[in-house]
Every structure is written in structure tokens, then in C-alpha cells.
PDB file of C-alpha atoms in Angstrom:
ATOM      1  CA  UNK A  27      96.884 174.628  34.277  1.00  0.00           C
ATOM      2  CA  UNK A  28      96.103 176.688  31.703  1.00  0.00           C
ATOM      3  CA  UNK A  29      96.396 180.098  30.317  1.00  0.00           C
ATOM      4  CA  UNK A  30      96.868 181.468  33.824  1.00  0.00           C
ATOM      5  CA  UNK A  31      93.216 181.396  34.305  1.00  0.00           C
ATOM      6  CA  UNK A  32      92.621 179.721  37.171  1.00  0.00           C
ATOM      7  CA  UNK A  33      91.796 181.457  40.655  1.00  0.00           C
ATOM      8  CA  UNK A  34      91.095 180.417  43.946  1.00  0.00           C
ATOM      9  CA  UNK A  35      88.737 181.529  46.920  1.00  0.00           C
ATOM     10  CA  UNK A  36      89.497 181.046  50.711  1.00  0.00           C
ATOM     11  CA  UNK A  37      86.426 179.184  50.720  1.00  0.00           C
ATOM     12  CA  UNK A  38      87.881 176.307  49.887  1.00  0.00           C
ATOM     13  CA  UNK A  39      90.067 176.110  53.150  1.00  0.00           C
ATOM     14  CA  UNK A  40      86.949 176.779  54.860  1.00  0.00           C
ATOM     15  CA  UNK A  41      87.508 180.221  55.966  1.00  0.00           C
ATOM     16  CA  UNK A  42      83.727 181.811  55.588  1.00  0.00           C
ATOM     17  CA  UNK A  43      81.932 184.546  56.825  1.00  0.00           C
ATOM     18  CA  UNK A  44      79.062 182.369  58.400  1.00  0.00           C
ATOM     19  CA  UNK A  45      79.597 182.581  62.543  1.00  0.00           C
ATOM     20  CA  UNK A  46      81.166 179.233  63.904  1.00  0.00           C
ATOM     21  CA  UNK A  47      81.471 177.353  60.486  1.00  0.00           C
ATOM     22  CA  UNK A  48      84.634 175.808  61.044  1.00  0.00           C
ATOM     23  CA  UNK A  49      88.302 176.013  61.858  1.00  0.00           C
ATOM     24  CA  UNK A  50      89.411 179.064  60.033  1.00  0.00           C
ATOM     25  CA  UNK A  51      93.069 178.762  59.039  1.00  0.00           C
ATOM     26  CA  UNK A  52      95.481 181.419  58.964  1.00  0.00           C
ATOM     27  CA  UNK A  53      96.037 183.613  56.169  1.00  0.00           C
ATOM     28  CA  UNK A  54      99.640 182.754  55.355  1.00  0.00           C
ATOM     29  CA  UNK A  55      98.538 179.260  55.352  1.00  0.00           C
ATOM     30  CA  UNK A  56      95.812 179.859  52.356  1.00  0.00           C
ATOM     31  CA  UNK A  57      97.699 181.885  50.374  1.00  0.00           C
ATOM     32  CA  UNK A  58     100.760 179.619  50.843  1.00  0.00           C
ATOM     33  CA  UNK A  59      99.352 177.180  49.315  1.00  0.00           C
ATOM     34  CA  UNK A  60      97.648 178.970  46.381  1.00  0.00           C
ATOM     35  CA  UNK A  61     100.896 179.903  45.310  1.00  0.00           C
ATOM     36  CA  UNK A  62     102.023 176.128  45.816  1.00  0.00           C
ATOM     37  CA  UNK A  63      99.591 174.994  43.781  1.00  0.00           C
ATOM     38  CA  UNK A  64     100.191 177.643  40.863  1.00  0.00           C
ATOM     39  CA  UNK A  65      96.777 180.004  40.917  1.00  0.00           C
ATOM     40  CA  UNK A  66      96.946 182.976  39.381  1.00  0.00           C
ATOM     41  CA  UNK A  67      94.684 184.895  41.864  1.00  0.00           C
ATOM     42  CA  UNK A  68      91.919 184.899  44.308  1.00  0.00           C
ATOM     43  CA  UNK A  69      88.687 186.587  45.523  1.00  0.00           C
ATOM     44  CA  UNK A  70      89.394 188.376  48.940  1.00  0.00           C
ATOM     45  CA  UNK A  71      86.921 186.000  51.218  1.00  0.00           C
ATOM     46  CA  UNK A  72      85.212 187.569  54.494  1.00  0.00           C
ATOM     47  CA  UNK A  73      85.775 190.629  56.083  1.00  0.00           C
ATOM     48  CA  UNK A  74      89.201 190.245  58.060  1.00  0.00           C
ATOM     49  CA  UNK A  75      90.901 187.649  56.345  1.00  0.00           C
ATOM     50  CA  UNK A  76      93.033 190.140  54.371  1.00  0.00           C
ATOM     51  CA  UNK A  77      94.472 193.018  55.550  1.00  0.00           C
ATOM     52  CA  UNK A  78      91.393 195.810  55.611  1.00  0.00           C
ATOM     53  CA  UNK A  79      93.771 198.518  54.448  1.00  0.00           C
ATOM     54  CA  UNK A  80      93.572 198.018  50.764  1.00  0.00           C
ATOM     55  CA  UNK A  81      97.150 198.881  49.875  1.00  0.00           C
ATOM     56  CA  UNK A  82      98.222 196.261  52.099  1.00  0.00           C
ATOM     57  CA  UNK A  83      96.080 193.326  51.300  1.00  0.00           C
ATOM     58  CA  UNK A  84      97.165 194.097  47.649  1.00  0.00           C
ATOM     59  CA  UNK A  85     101.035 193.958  48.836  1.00  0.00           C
ATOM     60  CA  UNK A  86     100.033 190.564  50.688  1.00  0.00           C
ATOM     61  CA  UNK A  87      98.746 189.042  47.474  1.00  0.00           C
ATOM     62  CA  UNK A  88     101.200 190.209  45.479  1.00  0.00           C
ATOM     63  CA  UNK A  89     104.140 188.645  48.011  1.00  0.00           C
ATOM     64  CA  UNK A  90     102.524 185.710  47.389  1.00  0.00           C
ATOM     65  CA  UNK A  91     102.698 185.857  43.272  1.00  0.00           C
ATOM     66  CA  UNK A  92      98.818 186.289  43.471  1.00  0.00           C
ATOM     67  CA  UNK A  93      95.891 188.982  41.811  1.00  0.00           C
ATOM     68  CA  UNK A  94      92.981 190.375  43.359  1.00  0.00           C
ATOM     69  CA  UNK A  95      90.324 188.763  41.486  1.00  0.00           C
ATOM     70  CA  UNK A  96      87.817 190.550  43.473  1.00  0.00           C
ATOM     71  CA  UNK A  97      85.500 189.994  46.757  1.00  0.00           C
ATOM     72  CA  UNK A  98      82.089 188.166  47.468  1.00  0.00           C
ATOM     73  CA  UNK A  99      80.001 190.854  48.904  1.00  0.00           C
ATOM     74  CA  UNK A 100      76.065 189.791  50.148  1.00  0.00           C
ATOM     75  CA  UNK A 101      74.077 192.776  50.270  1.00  0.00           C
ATOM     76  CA  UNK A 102      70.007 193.741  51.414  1.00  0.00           C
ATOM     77  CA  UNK A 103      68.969 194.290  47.981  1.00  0.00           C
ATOM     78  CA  UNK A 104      65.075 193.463  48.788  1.00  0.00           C
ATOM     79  CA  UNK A 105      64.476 195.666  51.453  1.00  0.00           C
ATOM     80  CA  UNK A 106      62.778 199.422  50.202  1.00  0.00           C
ATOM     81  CA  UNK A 107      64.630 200.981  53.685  1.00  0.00           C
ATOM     82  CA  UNK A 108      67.619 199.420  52.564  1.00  0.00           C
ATOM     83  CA  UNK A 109      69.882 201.761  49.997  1.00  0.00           C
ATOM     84  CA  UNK A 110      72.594 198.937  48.771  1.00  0.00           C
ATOM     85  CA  UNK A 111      74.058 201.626  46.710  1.00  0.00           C
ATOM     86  CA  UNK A 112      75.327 203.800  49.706  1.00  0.00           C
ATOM     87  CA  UNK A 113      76.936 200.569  51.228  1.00  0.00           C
ATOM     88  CA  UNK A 114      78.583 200.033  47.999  1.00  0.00           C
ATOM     89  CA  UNK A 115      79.725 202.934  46.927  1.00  0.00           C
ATOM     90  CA  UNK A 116      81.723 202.848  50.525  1.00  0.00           C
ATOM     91  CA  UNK A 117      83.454 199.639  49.761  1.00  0.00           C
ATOM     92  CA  UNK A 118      84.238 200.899  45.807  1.00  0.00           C
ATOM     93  CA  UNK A 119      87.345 202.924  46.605  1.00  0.00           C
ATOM     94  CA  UNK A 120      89.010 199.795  48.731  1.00  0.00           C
ATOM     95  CA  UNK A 121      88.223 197.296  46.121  1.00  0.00           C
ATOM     96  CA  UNK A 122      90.085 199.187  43.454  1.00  0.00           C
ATOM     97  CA  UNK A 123      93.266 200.308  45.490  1.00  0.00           C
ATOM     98  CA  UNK A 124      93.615 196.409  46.011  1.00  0.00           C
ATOM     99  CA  UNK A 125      93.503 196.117  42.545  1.00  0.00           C
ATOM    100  CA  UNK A 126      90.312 194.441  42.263  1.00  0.00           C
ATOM    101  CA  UNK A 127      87.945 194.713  38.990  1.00  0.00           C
ATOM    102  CA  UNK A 128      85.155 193.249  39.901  1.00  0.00           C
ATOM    103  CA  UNK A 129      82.235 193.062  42.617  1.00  0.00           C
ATOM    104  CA  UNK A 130      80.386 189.295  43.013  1.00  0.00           C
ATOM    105  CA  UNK A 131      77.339 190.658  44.823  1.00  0.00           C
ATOM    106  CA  UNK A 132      74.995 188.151  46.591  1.00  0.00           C
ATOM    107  CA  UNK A 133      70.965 189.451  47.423  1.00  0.00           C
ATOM    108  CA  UNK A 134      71.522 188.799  51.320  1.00  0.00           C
ATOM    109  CA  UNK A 135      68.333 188.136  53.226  1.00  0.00           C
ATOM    110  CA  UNK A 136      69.846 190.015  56.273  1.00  0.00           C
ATOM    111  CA  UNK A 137      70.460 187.395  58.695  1.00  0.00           C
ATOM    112  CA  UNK A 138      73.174 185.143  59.347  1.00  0.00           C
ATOM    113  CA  UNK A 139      74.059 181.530  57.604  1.00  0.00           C
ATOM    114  CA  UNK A 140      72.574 180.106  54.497  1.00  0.00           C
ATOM    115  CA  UNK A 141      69.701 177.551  56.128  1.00  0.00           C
ATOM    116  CA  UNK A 142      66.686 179.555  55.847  1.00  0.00           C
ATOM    117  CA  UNK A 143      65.345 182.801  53.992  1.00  0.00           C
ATOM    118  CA  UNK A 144      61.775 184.593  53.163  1.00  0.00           C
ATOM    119  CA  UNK A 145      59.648 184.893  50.491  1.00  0.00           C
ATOM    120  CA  UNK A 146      59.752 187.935  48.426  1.00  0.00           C
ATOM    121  CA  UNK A 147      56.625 189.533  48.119  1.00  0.00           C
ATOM    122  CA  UNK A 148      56.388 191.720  44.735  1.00  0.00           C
ATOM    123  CA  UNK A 149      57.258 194.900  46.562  1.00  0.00           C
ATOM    124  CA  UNK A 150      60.453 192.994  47.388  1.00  0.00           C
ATOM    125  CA  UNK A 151      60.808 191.800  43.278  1.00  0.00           C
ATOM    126  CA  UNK A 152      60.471 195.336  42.089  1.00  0.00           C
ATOM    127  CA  UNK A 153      63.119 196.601  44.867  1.00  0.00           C
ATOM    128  CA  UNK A 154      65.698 193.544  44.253  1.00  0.00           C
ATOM    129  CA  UNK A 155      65.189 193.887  40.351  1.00  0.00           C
ATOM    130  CA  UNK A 156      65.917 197.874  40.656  1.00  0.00           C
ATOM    131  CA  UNK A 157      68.696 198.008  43.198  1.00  0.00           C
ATOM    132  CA  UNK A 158      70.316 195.156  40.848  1.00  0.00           C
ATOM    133  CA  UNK A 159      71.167 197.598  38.138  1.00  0.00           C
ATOM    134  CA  UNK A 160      71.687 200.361  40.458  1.00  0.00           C
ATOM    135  CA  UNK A 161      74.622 198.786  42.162  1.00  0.00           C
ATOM    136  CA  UNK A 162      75.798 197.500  38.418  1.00  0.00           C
ATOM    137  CA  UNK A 163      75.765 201.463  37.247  1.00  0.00           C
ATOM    138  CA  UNK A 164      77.143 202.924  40.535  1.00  0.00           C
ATOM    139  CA  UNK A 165      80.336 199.857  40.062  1.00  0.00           C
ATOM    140  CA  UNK A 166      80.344 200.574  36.267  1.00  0.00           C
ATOM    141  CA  UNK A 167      81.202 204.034  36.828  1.00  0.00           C
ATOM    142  CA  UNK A 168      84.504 202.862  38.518  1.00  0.00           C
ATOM    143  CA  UNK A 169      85.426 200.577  35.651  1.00  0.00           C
ATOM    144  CA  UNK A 170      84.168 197.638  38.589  1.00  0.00           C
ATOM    145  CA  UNK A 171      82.376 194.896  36.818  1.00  0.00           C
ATOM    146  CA  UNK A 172      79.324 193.294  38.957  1.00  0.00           C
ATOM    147  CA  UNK A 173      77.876 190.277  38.506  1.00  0.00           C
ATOM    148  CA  UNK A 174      74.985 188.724  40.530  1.00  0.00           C
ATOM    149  CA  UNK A 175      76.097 185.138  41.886  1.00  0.00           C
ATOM    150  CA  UNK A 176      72.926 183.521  42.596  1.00  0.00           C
ATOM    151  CA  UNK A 177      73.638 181.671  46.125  1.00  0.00           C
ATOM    152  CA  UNK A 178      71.604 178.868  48.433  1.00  0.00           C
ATOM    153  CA  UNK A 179      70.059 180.550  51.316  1.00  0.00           C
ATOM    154  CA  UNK A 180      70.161 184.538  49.415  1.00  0.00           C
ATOM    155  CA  UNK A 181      66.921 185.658  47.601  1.00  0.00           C
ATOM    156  CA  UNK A 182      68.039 184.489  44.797  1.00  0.00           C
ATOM    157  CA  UNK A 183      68.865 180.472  44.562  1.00  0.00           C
ATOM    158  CA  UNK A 184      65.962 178.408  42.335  1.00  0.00           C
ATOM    159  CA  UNK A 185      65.526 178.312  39.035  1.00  0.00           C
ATOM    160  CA  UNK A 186      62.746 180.591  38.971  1.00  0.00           C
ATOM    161  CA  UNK A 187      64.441 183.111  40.808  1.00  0.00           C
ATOM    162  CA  UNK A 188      67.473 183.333  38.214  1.00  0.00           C
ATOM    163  CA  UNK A 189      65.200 183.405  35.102  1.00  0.00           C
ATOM    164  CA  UNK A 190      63.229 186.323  36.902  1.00  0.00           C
ATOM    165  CA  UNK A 191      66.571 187.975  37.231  1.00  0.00           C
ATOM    166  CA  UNK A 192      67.031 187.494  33.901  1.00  0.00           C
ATOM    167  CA  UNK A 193      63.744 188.570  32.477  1.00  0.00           C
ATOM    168  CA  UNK A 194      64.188 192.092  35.023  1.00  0.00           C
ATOM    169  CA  UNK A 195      67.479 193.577  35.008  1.00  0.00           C
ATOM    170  CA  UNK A 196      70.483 193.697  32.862  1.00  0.00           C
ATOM    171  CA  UNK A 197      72.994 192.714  35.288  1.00  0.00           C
ATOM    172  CA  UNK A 198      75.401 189.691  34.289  1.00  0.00           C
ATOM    173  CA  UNK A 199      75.790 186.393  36.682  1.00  0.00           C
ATOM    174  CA  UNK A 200      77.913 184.815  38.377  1.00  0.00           C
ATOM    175  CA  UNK A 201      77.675 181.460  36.984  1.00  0.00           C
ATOM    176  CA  UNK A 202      78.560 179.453  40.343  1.00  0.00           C
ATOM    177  CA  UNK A 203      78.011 175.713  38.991  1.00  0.00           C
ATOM    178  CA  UNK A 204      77.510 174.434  42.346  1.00  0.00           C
ATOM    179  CA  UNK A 205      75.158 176.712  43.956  1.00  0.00           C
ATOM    180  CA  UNK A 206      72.693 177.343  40.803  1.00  0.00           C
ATOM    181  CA  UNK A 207      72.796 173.121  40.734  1.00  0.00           C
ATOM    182  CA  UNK A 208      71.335 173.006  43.835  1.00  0.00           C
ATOM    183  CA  UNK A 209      69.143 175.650  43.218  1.00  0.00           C
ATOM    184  CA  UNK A 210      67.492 173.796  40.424  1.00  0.00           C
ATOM    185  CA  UNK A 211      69.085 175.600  37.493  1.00  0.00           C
ATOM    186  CA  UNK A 212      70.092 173.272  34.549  1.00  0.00           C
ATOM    187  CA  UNK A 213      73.870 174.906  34.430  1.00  0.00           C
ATOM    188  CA  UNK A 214      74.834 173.170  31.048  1.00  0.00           C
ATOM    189  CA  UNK A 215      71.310 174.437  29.520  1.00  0.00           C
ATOM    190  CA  UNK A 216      72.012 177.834  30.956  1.00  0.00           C
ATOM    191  CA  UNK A 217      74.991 178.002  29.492  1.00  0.00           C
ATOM    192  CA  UNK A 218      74.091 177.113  26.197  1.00  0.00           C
ATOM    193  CA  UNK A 219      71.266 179.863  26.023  1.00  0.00           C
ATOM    194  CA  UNK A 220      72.573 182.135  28.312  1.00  0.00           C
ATOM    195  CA  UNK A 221      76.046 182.629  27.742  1.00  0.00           C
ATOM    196  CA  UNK A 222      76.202 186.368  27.232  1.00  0.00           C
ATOM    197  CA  UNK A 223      74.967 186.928  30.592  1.00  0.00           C
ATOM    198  CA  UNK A 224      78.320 185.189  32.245  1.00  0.00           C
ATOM    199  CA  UNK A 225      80.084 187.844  33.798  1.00  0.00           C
ATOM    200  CA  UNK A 226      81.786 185.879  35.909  1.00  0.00           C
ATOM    201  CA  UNK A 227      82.630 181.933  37.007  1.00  0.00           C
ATOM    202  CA  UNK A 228      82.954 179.603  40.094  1.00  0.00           C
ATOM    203  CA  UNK A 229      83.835 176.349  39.367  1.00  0.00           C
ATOM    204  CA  UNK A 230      82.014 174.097  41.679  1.00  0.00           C
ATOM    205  CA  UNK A 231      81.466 170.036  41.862  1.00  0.00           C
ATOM    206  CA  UNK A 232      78.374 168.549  43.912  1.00  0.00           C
ATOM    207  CA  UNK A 233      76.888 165.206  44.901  1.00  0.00           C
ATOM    208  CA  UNK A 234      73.853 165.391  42.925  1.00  0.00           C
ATOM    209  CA  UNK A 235      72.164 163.112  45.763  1.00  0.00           C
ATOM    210  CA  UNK A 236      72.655 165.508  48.535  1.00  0.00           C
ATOM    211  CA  UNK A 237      71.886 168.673  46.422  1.00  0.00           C
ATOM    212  CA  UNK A 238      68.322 166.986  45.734  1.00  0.00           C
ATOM    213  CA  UNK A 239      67.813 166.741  49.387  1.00  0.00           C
ATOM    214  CA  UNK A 240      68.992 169.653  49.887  1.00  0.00           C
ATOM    215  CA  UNK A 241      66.717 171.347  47.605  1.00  0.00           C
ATOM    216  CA  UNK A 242      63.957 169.358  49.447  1.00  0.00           C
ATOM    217  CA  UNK A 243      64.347 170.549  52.411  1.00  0.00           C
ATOM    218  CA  UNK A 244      65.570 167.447  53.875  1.00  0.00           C
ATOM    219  CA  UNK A 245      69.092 168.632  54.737  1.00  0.00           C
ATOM    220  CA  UNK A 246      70.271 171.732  56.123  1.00  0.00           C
ATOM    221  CA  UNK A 247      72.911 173.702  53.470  1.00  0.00           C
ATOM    222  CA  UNK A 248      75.254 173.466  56.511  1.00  0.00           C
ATOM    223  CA  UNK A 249      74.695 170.119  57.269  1.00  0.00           C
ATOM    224  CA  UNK A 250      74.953 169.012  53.444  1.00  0.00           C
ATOM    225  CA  UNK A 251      78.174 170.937  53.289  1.00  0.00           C
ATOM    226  CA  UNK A 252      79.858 168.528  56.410  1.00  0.00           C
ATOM    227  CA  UNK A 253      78.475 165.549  54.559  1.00  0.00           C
ATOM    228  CA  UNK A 254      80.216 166.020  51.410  1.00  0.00           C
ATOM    229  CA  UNK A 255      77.852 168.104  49.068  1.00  0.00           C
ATOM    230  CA  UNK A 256      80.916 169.566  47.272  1.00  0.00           C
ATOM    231  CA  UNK A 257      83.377 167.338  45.323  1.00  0.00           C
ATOM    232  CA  UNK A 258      86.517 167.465  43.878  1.00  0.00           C
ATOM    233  CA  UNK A 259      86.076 168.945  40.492  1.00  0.00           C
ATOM    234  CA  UNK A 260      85.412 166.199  38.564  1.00  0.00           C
ATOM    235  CA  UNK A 261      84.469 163.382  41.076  1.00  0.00           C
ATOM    236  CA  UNK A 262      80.832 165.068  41.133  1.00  0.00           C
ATOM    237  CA  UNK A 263      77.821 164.984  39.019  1.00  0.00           C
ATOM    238  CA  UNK A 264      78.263 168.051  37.078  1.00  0.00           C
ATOM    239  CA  UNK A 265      79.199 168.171  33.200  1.00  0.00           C
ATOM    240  CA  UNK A 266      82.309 170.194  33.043  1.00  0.00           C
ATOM    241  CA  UNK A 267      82.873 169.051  29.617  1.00  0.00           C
ATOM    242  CA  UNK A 268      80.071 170.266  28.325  1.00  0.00           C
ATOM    243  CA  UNK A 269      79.674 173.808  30.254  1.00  0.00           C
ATOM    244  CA  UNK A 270      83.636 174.792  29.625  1.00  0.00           C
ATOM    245  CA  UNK A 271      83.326 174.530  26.110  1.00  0.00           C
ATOM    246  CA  UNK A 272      80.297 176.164  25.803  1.00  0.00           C
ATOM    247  CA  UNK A 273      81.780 178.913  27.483  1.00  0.00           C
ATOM    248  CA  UNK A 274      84.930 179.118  25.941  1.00  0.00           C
ATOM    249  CA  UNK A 275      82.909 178.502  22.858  1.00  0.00           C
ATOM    250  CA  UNK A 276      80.519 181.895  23.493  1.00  0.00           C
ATOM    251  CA  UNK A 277      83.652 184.332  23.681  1.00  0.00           C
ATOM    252  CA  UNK A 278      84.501 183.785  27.629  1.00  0.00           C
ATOM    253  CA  UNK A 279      87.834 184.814  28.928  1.00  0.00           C
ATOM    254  CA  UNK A 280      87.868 185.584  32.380  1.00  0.00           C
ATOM    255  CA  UNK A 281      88.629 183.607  35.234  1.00  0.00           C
ATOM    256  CA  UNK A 282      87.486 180.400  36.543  1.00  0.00           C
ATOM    257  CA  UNK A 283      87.323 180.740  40.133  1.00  0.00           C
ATOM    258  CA  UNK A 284      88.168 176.978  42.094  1.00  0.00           C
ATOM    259  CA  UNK A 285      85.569 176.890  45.163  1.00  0.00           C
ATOM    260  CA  UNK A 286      84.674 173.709  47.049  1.00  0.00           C
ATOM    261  CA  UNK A 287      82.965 174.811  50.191  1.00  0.00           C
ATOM    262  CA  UNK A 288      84.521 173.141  53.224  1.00  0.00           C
ATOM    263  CA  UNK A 289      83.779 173.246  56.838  1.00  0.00           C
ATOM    264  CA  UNK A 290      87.123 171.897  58.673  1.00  0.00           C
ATOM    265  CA  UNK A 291      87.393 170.715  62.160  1.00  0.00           C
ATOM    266  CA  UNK A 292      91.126 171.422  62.637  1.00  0.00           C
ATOM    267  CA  UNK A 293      94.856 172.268  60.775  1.00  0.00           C
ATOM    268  CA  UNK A 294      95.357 169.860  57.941  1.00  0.00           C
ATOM    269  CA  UNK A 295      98.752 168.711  57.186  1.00  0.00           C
ATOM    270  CA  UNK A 296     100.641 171.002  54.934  1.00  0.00           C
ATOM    271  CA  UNK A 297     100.032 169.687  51.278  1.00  0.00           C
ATOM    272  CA  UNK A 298      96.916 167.527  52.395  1.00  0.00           C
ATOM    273  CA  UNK A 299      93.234 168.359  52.785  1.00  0.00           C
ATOM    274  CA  UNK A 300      92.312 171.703  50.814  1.00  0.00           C
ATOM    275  CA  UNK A 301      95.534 171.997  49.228  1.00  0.00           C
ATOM    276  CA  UNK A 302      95.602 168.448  47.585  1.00  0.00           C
ATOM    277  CA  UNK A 303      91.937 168.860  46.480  1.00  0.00           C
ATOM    278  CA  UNK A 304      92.381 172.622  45.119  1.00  0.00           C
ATOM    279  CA  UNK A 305      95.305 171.105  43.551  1.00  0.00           C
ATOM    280  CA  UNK A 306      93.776 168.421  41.694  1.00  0.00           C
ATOM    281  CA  UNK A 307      90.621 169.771  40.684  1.00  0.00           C
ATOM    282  CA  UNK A 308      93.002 172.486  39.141  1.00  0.00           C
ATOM    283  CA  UNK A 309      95.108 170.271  37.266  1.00  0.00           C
ATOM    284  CA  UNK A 310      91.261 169.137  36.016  1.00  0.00           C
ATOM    285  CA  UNK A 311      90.169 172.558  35.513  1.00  0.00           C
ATOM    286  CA  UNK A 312      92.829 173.153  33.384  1.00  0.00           C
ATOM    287  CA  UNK A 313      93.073 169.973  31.031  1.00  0.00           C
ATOM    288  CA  UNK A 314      89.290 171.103  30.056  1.00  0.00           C
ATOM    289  CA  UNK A 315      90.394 174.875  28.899  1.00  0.00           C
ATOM    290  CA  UNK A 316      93.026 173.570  27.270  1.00  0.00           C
ATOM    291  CA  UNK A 317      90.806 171.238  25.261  1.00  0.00           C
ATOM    292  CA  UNK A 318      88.556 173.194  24.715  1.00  0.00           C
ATOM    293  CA  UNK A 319      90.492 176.186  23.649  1.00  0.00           C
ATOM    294  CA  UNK A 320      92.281 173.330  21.156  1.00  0.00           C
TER     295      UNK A 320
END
């Protein structure tokens, strides 16, 4: 690993926030095995997997020899009788007694699960592109970076969609290589003109195959997700080399956040399922900073 710059997310032990996605384990399990594995942090995951009393879920992470990297947080941002910047603001004061610095904000359509969302009209654009930098300012004020991780089934997923964020607010990205790959987005091309709108990074491998159906329509997200969509990092389709160095390359020097969605039908054996492949993909992760940074 390298330059203690590699985090984790309890995503990839398939605890989620989507109703009935999967054996969830326990928390002393997942961050057990972060520490095993040597990661120097990790985003909080869904409401009631850590402690909700922020002193205490920073004391938990801490036992464990790990940061609060910060916390995945979908919010209405479309919606003109929705005001994302009250809902926010509420959440600012827990984030930073956990020792958090940062907010990933998804554009949430509202309902449940990641399989289906509606079509923004422009009334919805202009609301979306507004609240964006409204929730950036209201964080900013804090010293809480945001950054907008563009997400299958959210408002913003294609291509399109992430360009038109882009081209309408100032707020940085998430660059989530898995998610933005299935969207449509070119990551390696992003990267290389886009690179000073990274605010933040989740490292993600996908079958390239399944993504494309995916993207068609011919495959629900969930579905795609128990056949294998995300890889070890590495055994995918995705250019690592190429994106890493750009990155490191255009001044970044945050985290790289491991994620490889899972959906899990019962306890793996300690060491084996998420653990080995967090593990690996790590050891990956960090041979690629370390060249690049070489």
C-alpha cells in the first residue's frame, strides 16, 4: 500500500442502504478487517451502521486504527419543494464531531434502490444545478468539502448528465470509476480533461460486458451487481494505469476510496470473500500510486 492513501467503504462487505440487498454483516466484522488489511480509513456507509452519536462512531473508528473519510449522503436535489440545504445543514455538525471532512452527495430521485429513475424536465435542471452549489457553500462554510458522485439509478449517471453538471455548477466530483463507466462516461478521457474537477475518488473495477447491458436496459443494476458487474481491481475492464497517473499527475492527493459493490447471501469465512478481495485489489491499488508517484 502506499502513502497511507487507501480507504475503504462498507460497501464492499455489502452492507448498503438499499432495503433487502443482502446479508449485512456486523460492524466489528467490517472494520475488523479493514484494519487487517491495513486501510487507513473509511466512509461511514448507511444510516445505522456506525454508532449515530458522532463522538462515538469516531471512538469506534479510531479503536480500530481507522479515519473518518466521510459519508455517502443521496439527497432530493431536483425537486423545487425540496430544500437539500436544510437537510444538510442538520447532518453538518455530526459529520465534523466524527471527524469527517468531507460530504459525497448523490442527486437522489426519492425512492428506494437504484433500478429505475425520471426524467428531469428543465425546471428540475435549473433546481439540481442551483441546489448543487448551495449545498457546496452551506458545507464550505464548515471547512466540509462536497463533491457530487455521479451514481446509476440518481439523476445524475450518463454521460450527458455529468458534462451538464459540469457546464452548470462549480461543484467538484466524485470520480467513482465504476459507476460513471456504466453511465457512459469515458473515465480515462475525463480524467485527462477534467482533472481539476476531482474532489474526490472511488476506485471501482467492472465487467465491461455487463455494464453495456446494463446501460441498455437489459439488466437490472441489482441484478448486474449479483452477477458480477464489479471486479477485483484489476481483473476488470477499466484502465487504472492510465487514470492513476493522470491523477497523480494533475496535483491529486486525497484518498482513493476501495468500493466493489457486493450483495452477499450469508457470513463469509473470516479472511475470505470481501476481505481477500479488498485486500488484493489494495495491494493493486497501491503498486499503481507508487508507480506513478515514482
Amino acid at each position: 500500500m502506499s502513502g497511507g492513501r487507501i480507504a475503504g467503504a462498507p460497501i464492499s462487505w455489502g452492507v448498503c442502504e438499499v432495503p433487502g440487498w443482502g446479508h449485512q454483516l456486523p460492524v466489528a466484522r467490517v472494520l475488523g478487517d479493514m484494519r487487517d488489511i491495513g486501510l487507513v480509513g473509511t466512509e461511514f456507509g448507511p444510516d445505522g451502521f456506525l454508532p449515530d452519536e458522532p463522538e462515538a462512531r469516531r471512538d469506534l473508528l479510531a479503536a480500530y486504527g481507522l479515519s473518518a473519510v466521510g459519508g455517502f449522503i443521496p439527497v432530493v436535489l431536483h425537486d423545487p419543494a425540496v430544500d437539500p440545504v436544510a437537510d444538510i445543514q442538520r447532518r453538518i455538525p455530526a459529520f465534523l464531531r466524527a471527524g469527517a471532512d468531507r460530504i459525497v452527495l448523490a442527486a437522489a430521485t426519492g425512492h428506494d434502490g437504484y433500478d429505475s429513475r425520471p426524467v428531469l424536465d428543465e425546471l428540475g435542471w435549473a433546481t439540481l444545478l442551483r441546489n448543487l452549489d448551495r449545498v457546496a457553500d452551506a458545507a464550505r462554510v464548515h471547512a466540509l468539502a462536497t463533491s457530487l458522485h455521479p451514481h446509476v439509478g440518481t439523476m445524475i449517471e450518463t454521460a450527458d448528465e455529468v458534462e451538464r453538471v459540469l457546464s452548470g455548477s462549480d461543484i467538484p466530483l466524485c470520480l467513482d470509476t465504476g459507476h460513471m463507466t456504466i453511465g457512459g462516461t469515458d473515465v480515462a478521457a475525463f480524467v485527462d480533461a477534467h482533472a481539476d474537477r476531482v474532489g474526490h475518488v472511488h476506485v471501482k473495477d467492472v465487467d465491461a460486458a455487463l455494464a453495456a447491458r446494463v446501460r441498455a436496459g437489459e439488466v437490472s443494476y441489482t441484478d448486474a451487481v449479483r452477477q458480477g458487474l464489479y471486479t477485483s481491481i484489476g481483473a476488470g475492464d477499466i484502465d487504472f494505469l492510465r487514470i492513476i497517473g493522470a491523477l497523480e499527475r494533475a496535483g491529486y492527493r486525497g484518498v482513493y476510496v476501495l468500493e466493489r459493490d457486493v450483495i452477499l447471501d450469508a457470513a463469509p469465512q473470516p479472511g475470505d470473500g470481501p476481505a481477500a478481495d479488498v485486500a488484493a485489489s489494495a495491494a493493486y491499488l497501491g503498486d499503481l500510486i507508487a508507480g506513478a508517484a515514482a
